Short mmCIF file of N, CA, C and O in Angstrom, two decimals:
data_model
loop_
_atom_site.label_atom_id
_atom_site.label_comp_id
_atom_site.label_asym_id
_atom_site.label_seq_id
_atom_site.Cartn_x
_atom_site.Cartn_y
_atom_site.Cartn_z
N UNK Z 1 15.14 -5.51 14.77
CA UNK Z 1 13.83 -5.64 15.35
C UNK Z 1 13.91 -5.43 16.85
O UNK Z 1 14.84 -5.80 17.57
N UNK Z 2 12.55 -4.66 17.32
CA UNK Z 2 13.08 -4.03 18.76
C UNK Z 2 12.23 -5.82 19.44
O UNK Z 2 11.79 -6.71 18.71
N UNK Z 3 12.24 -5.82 20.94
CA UNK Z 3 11.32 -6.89 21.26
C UNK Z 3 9.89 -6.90 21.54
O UNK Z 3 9.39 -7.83 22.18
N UNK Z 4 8.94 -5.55 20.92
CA UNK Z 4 7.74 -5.43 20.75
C UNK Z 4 7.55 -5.32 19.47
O UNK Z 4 6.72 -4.52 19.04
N UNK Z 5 8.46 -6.29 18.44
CA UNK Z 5 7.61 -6.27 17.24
C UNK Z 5 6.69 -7.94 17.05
O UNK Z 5 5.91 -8.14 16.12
N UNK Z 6 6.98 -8.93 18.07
CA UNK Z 6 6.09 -9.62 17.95
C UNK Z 6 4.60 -9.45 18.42
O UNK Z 6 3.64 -10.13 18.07
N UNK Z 7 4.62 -8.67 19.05
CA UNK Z 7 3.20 -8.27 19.76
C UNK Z 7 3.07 -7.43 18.81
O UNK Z 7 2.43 -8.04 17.94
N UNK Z 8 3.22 -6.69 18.55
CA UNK Z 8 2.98 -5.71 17.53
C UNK Z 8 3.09 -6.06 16.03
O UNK Z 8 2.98 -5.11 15.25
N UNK Z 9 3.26 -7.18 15.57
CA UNK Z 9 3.15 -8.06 14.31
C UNK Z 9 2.01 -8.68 14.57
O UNK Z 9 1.07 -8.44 13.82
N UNK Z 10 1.87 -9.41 15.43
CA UNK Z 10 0.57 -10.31 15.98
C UNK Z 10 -0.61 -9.34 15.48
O UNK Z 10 -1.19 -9.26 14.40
N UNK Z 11 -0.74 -8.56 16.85
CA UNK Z 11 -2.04 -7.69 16.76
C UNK Z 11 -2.18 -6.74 15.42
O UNK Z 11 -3.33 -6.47 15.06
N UNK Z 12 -1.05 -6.20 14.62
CA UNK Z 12 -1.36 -5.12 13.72
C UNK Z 12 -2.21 -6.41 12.75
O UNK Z 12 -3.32 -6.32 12.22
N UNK Z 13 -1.10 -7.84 12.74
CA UNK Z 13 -1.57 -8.73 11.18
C UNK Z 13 -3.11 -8.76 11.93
O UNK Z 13 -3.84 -8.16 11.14
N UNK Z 14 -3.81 -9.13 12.95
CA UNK Z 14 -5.27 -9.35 13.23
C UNK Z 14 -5.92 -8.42 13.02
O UNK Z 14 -7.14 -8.34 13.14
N UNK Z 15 -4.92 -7.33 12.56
CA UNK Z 15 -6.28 -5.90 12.77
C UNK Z 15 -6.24 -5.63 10.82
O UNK Z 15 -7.31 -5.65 10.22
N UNK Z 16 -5.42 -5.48 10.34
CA UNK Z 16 -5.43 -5.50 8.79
C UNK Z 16 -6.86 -6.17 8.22
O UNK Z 16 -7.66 -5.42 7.66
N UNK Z 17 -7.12 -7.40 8.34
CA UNK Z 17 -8.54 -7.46 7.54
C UNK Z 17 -9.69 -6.57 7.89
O UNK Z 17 -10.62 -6.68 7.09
N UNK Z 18 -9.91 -5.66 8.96
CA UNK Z 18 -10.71 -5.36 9.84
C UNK Z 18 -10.80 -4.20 9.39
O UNK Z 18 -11.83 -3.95 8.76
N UNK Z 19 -9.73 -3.04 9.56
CA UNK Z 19 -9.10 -2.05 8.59
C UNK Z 19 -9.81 -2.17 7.32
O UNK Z 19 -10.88 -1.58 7.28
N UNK Z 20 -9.47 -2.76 6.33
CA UNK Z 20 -9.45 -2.79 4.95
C UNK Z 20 -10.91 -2.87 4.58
O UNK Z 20 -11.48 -2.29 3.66
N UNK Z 21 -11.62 -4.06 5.85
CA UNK Z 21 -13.06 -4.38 5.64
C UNK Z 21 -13.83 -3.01 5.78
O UNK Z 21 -14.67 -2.60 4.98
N UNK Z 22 -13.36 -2.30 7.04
CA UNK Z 22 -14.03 -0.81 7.06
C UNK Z 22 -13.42 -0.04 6.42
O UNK Z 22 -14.02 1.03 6.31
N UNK Z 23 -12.73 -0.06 6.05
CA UNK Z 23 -12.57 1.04 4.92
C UNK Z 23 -13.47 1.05 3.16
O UNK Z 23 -14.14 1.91 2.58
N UNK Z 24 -13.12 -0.06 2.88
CA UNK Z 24 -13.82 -0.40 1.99
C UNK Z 24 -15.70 -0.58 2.23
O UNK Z 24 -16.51 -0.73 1.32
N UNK Z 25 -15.84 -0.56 2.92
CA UNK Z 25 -17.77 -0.52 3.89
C UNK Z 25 -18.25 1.29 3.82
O UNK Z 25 -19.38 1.77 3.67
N UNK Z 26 -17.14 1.88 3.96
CA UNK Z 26 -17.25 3.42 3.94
C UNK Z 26 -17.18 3.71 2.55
O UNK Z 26 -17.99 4.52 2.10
N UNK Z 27 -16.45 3.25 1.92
CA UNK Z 27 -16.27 3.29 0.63
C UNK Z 27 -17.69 3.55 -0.09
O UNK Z 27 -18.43 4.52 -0.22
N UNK Z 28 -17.70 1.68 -0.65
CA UNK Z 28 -19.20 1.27 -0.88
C UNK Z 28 -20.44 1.89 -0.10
O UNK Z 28 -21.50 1.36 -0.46
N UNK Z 29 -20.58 2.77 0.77
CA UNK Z 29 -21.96 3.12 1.05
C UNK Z 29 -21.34 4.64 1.32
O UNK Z 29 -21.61 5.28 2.34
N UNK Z 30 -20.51 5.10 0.30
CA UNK Z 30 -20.49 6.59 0.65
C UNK Z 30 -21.60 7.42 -0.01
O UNK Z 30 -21.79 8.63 0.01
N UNK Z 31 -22.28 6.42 -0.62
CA UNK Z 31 -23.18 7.69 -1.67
C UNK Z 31 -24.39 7.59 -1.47
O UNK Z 31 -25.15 7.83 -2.42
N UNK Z 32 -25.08 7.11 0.19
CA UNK Z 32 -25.88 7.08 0.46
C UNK Z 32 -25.98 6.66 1.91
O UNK Z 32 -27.01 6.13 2.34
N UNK Z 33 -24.78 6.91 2.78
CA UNK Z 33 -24.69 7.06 3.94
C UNK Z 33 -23.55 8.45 4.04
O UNK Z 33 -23.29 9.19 3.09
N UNK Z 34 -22.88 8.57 5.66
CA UNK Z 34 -21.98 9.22 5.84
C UNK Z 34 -20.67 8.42 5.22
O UNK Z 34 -20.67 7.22 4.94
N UNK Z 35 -19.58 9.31 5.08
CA UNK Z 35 -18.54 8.48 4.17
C UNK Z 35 -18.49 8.68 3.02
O UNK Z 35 -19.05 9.69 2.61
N UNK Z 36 -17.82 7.82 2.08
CA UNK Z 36 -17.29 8.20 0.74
C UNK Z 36 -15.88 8.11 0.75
O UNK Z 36 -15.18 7.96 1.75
N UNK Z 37 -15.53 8.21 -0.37
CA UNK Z 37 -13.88 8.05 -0.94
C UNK Z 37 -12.62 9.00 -0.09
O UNK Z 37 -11.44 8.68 0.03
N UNK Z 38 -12.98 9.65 0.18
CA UNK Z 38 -11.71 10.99 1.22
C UNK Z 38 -12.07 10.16 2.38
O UNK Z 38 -10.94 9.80 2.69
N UNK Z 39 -12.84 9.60 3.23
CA UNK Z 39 -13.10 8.96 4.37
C UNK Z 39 -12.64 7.34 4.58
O UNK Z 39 -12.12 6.75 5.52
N UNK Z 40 -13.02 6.99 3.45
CA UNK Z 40 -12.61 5.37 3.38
C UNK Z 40 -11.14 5.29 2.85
O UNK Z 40 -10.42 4.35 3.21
N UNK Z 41 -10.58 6.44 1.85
CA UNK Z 41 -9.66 6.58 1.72
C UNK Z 41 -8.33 6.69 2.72
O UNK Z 41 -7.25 6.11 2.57
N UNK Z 42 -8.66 7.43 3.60
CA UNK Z 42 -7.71 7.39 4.95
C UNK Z 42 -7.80 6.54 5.95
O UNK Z 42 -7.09 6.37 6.94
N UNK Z 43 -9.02 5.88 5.48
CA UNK Z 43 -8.99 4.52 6.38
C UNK Z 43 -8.21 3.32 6.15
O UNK Z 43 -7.69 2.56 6.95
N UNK Z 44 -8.25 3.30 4.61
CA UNK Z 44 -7.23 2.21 4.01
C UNK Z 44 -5.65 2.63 4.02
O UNK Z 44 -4.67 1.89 3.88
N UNK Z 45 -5.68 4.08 4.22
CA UNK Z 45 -4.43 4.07 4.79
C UNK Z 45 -3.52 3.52 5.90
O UNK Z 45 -2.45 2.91 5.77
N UNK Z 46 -4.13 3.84 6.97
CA UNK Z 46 -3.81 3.00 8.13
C UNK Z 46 -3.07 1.89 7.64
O UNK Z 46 -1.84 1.90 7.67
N UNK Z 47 -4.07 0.43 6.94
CA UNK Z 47 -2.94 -0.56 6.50
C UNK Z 47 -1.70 0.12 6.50
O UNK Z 47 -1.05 0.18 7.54
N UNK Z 48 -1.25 0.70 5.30
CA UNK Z 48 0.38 1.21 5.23
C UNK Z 48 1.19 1.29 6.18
O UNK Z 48 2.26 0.76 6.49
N UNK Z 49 0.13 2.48 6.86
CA UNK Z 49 0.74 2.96 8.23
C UNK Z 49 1.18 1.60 9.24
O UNK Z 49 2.29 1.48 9.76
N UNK Z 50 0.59 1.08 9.33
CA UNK Z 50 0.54 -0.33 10.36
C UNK Z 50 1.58 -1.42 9.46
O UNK Z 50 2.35 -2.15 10.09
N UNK Z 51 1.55 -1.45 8.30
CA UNK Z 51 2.76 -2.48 7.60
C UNK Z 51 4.18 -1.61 7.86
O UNK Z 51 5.18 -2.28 8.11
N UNK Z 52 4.29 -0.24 7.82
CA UNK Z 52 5.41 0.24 7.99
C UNK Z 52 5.94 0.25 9.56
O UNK Z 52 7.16 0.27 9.76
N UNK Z 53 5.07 0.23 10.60
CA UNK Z 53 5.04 -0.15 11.88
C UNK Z 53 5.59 -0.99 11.93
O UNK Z 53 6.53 -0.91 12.71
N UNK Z 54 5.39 -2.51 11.09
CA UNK Z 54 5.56 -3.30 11.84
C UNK Z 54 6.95 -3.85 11.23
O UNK Z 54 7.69 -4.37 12.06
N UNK Z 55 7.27 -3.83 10.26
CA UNK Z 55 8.60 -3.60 9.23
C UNK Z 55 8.96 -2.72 8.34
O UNK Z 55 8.58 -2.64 7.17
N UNK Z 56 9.69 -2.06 8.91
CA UNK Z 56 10.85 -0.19 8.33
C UNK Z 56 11.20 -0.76 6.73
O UNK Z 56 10.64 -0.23 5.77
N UNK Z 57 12.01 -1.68 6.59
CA UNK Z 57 13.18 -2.13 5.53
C UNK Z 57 11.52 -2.89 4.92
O UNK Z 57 11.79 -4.09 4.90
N UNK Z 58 10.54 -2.80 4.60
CA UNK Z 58 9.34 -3.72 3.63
C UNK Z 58 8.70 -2.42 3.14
O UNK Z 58 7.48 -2.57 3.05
N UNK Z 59 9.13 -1.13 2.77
CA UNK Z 59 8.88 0.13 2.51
C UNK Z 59 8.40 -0.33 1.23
O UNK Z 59 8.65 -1.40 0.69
N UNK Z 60 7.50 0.83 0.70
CA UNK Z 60 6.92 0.73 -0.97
C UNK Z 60 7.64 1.73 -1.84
O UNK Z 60 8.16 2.82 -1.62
N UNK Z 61 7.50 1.02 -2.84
CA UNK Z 61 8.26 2.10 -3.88
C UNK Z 61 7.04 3.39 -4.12
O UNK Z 61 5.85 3.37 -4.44
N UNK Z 62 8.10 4.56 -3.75
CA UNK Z 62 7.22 5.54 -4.29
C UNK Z 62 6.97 6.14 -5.60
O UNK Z 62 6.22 7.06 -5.93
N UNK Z 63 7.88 5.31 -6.35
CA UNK Z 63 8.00 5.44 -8.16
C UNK Z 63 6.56 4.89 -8.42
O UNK Z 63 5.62 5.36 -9.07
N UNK Z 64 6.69 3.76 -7.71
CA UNK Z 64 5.28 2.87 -8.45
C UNK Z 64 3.76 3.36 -7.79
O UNK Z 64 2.68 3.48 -8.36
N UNK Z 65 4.16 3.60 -6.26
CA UNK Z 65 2.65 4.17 -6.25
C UNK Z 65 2.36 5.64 -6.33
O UNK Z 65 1.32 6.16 -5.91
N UNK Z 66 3.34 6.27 -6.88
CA UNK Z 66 3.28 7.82 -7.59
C UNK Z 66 2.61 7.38 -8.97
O UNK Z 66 1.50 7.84 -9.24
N UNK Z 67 3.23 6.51 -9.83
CA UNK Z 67 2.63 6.32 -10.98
C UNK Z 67 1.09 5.50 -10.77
O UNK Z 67 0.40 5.44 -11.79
N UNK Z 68 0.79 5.15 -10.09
CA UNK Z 68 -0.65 3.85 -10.13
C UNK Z 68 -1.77 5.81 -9.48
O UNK Z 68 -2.81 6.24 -9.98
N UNK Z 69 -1.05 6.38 -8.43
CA UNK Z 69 -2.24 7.52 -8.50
C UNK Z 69 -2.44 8.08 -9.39
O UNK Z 69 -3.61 8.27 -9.71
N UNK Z 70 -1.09 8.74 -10.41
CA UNK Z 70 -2.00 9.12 -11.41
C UNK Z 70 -2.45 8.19 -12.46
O UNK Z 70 -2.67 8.78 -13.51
N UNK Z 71 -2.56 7.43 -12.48
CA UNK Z 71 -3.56 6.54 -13.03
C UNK Z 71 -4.81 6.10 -12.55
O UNK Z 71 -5.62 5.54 -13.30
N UNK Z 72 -5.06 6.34 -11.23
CA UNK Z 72 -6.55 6.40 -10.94
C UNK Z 72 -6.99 7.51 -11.18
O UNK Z 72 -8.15 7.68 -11.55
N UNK Z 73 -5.85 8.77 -10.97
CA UNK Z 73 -6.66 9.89 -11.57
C UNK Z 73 -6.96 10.34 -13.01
O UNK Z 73 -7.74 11.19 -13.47
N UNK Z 74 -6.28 9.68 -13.44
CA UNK Z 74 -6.74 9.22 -15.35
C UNK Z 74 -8.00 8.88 -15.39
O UNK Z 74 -8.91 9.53 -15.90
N UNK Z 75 -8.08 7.60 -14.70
CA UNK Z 75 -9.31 7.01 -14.62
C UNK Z 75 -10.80 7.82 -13.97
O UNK Z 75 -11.92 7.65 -14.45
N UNK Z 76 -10.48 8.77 -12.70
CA UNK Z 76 -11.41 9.36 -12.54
C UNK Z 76 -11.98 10.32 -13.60
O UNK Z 76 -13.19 10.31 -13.82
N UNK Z 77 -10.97 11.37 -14.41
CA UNK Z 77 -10.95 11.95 -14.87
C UNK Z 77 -11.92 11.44 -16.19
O UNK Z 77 -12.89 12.16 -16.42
N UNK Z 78 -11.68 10.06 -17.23
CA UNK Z 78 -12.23 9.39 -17.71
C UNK Z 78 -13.68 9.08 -17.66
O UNK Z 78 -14.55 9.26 -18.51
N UNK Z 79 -13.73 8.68 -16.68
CA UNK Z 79 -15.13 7.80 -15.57
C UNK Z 79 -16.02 9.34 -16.14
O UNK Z 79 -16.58 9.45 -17.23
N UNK Z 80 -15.94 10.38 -15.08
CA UNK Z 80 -16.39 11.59 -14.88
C UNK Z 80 -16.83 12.28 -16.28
O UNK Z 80 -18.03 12.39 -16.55
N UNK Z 81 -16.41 12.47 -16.66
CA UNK Z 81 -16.21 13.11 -17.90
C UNK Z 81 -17.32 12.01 -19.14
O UNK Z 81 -18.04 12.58 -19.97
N UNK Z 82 -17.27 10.52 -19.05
CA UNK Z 82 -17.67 9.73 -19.95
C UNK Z 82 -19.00 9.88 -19.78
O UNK Z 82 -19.97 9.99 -20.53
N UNK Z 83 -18.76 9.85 -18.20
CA UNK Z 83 -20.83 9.55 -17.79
C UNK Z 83 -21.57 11.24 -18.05
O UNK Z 83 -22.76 11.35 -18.34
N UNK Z 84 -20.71 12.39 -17.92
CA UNK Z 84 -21.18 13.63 -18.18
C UNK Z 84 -21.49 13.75 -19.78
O UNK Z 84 -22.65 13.96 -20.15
N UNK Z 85 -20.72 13.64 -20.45
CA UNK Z 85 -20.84 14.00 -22.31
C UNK Z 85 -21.53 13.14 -22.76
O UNK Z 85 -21.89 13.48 -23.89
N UNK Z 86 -22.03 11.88 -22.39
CA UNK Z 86 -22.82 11.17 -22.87
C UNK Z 86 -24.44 11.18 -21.87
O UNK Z 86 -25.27 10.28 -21.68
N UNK Z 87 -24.41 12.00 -21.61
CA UNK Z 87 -25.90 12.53 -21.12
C UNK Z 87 -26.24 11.03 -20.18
O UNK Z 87 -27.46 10.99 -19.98
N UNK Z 88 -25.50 9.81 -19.56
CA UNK Z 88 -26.53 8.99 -19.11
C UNK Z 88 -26.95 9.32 -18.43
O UNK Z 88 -28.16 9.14 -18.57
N UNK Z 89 -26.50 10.18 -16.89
CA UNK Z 89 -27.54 10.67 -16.06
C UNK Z 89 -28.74 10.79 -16.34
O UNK Z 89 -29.57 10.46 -15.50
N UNK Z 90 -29.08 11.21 -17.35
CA UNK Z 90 -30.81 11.87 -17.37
C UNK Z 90 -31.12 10.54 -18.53
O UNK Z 90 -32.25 10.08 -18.30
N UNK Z 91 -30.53 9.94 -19.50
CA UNK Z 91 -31.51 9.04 -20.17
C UNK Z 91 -31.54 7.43 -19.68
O UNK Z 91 -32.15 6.54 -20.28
N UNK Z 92 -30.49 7.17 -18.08
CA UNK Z 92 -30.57 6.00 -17.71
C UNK Z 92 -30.46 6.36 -15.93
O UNK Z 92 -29.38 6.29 -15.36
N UNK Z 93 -31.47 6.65 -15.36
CA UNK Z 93 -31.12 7.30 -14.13
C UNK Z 93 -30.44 6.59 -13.27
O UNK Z 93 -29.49 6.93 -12.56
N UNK Z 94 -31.21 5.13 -13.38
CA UNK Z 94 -30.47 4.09 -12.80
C UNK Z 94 -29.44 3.39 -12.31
O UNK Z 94 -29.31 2.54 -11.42
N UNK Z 95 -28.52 4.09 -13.33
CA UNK Z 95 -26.80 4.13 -13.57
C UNK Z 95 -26.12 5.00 -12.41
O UNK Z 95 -25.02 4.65 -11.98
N UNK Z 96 -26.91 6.36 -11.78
CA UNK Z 96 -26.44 7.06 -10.86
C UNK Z 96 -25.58 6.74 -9.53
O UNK Z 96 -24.52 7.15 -9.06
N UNK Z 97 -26.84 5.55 -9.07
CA UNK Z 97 -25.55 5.36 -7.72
C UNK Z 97 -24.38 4.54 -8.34
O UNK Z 97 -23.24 4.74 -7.91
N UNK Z 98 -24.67 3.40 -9.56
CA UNK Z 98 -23.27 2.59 -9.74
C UNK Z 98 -22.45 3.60 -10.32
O UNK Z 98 -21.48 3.06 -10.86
N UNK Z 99 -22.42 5.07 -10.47
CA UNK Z 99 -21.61 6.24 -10.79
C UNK Z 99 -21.00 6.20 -9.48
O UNK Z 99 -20.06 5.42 -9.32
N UNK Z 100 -21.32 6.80 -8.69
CA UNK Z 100 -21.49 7.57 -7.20
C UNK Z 100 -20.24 6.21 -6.75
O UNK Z 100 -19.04 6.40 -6.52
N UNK Z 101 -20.76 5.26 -6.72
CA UNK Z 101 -20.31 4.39 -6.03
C UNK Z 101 -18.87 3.85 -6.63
O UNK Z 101 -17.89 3.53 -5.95
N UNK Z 102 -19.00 3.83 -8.24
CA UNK Z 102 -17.33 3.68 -9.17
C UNK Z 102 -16.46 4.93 -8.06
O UNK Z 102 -15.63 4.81 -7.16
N UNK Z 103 -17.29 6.31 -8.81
CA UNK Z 103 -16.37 7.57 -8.15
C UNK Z 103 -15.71 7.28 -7.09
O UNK Z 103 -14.49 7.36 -7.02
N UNK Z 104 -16.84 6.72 -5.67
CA UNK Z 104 -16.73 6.64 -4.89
C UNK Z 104 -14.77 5.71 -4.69
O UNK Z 104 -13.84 6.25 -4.09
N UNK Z 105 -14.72 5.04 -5.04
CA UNK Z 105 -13.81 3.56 -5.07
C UNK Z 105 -12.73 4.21 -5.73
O UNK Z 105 -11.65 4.19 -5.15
N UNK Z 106 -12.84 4.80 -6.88
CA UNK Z 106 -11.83 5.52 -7.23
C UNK Z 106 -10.83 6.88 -6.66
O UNK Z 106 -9.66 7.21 -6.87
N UNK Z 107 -12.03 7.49 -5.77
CA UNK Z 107 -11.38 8.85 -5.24
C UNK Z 107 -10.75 7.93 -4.00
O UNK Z 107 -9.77 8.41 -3.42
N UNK Z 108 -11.16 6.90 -3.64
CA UNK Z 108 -10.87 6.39 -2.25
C UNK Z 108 -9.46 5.68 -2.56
O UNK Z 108 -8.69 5.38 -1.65
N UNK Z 109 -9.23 5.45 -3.76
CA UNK Z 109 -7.84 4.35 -4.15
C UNK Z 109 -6.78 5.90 -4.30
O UNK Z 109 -5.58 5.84 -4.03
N UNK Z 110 -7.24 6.81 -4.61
CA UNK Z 110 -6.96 7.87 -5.12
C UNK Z 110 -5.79 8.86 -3.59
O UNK Z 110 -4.69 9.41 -3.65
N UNK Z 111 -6.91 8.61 -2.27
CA UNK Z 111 -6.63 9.55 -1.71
C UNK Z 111 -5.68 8.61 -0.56
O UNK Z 111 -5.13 9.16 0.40
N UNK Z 112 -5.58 7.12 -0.84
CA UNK Z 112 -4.98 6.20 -0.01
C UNK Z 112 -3.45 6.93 -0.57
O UNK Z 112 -2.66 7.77 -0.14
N UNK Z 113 -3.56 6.26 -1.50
CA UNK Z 113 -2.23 6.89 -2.62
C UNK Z 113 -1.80 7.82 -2.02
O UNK Z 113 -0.90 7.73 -1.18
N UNK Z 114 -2.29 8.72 -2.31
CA UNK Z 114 -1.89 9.92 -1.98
C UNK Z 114 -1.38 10.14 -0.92
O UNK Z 114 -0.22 10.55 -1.01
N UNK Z 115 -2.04 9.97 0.75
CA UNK Z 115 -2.20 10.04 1.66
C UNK Z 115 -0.11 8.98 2.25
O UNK Z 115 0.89 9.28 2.90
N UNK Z 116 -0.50 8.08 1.62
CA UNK Z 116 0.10 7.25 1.79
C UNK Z 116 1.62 7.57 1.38
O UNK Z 116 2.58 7.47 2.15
N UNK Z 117 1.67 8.01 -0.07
CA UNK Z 117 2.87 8.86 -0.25
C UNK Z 117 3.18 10.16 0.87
O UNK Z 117 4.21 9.99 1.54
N UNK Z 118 2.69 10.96 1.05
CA UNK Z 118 2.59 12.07 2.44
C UNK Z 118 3.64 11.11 3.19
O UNK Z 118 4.86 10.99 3.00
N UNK Z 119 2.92 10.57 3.96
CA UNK Z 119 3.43 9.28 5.29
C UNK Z 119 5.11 9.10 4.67
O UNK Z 119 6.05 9.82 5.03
N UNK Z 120 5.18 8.13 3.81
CA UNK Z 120 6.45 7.81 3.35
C UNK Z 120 7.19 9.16 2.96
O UNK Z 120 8.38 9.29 3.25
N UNK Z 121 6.57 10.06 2.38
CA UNK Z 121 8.17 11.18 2.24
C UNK Z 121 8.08 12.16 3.39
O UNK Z 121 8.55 13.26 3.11
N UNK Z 122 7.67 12.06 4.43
CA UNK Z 122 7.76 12.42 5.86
C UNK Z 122 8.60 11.90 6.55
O UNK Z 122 9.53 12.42 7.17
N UNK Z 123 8.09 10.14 6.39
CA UNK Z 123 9.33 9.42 7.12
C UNK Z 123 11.04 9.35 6.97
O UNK Z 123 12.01 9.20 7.71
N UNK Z 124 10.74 9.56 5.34
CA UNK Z 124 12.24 9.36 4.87
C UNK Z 124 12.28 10.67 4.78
O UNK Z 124 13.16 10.78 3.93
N UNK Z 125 11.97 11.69 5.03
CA UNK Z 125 12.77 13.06 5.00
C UNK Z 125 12.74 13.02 6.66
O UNK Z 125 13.84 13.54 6.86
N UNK Z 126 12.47 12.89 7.32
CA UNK Z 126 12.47 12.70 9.01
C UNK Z 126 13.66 12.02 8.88
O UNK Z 126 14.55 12.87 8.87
N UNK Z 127 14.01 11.20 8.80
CA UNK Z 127 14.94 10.09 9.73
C UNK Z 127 16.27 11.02 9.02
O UNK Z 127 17.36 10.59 9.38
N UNK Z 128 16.30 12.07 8.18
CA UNK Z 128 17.64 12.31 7.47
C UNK Z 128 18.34 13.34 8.03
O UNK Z 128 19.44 13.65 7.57
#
C-alpha cells in the first residue's frame, strides 16, 4: 500500500453510494428521460474502477463475471423475445414502460459486465 491509499480509501468508500445511486437513477428513468442502460451502465462501472483503485490484490474473478453476463444476456434475450411473441405490447399497453424499464436494468447490468471485464483484461495484460 502506497501512503495515499488512506485518503484515497476514505474518499473513493464516500463516493461509492453516490456512484451506484446515479447510476442506477439513469438506469430507472432511461425510458423516459436522457439515459438508459449503456449510460447507467458505465456509470456503475466506475464502482469497479474505484474498488480496484483502491485495492489491486481484491480483483474479481473474471470466470464468474464472464459467466453472470452471459446470463443477463440470456435473460435479455428471454425478456425481449417473451414480451414480443406474446403480443403484450398491443393487448396490455400498460406493461410498456415496466418493459423499457426491465430492458433498461438489464442492458445496464449487461454493459457494467462487460465494460468491467474490458478494465480488468487491460490491467492484467498491462502490468505483464
Amino acid at each position: 500500500m502506497n501512503e495515499n491509499s488512506k485518503l484515497l480509501s476514505t474518499s473513493l468508500g464516500i463516493l461509492y453510494p453516490v456512484i451506484l445511486l446515479f447510476g442506477f437513477y439513469i438506469i430507472m428513468n432511461g425510458h423516459k428521460s436522457p439515459g438508459g442502460g449503456f449510460q447507467g451502465g458505465a456509470i456503475l462501472m466506475a464502482v469497479f474502477i474505484c474498488k480496484y483503485l483502491i485495492n489491486q490484490q481484491d480483483a474479481l474473478s473474471l470466470v464468474k463475471l464472464y459467466a453472470f453476463e452471459k446470463l443477463v444476456f440470456l435473460f435479455i434475450l428471454i425478456v425481449a423475445l417473451g414480451f414480443l411473441a406474446t403480443f403484450v405490447n398491443l393487448t396490455f399497453p400498460f406493461f410498456n414502460s415496466t418493459y423499457l424499464i426491465l430492458m433498461n436494468a438489464l442492458i445496464g447490468l449487461k454493459v457494467a459486465c462487460g465494460m468491467t471485464i474490458i478494465f480488468y483484461r487491460f490491467i492484467r495484460y498491462e502490468v505483464r
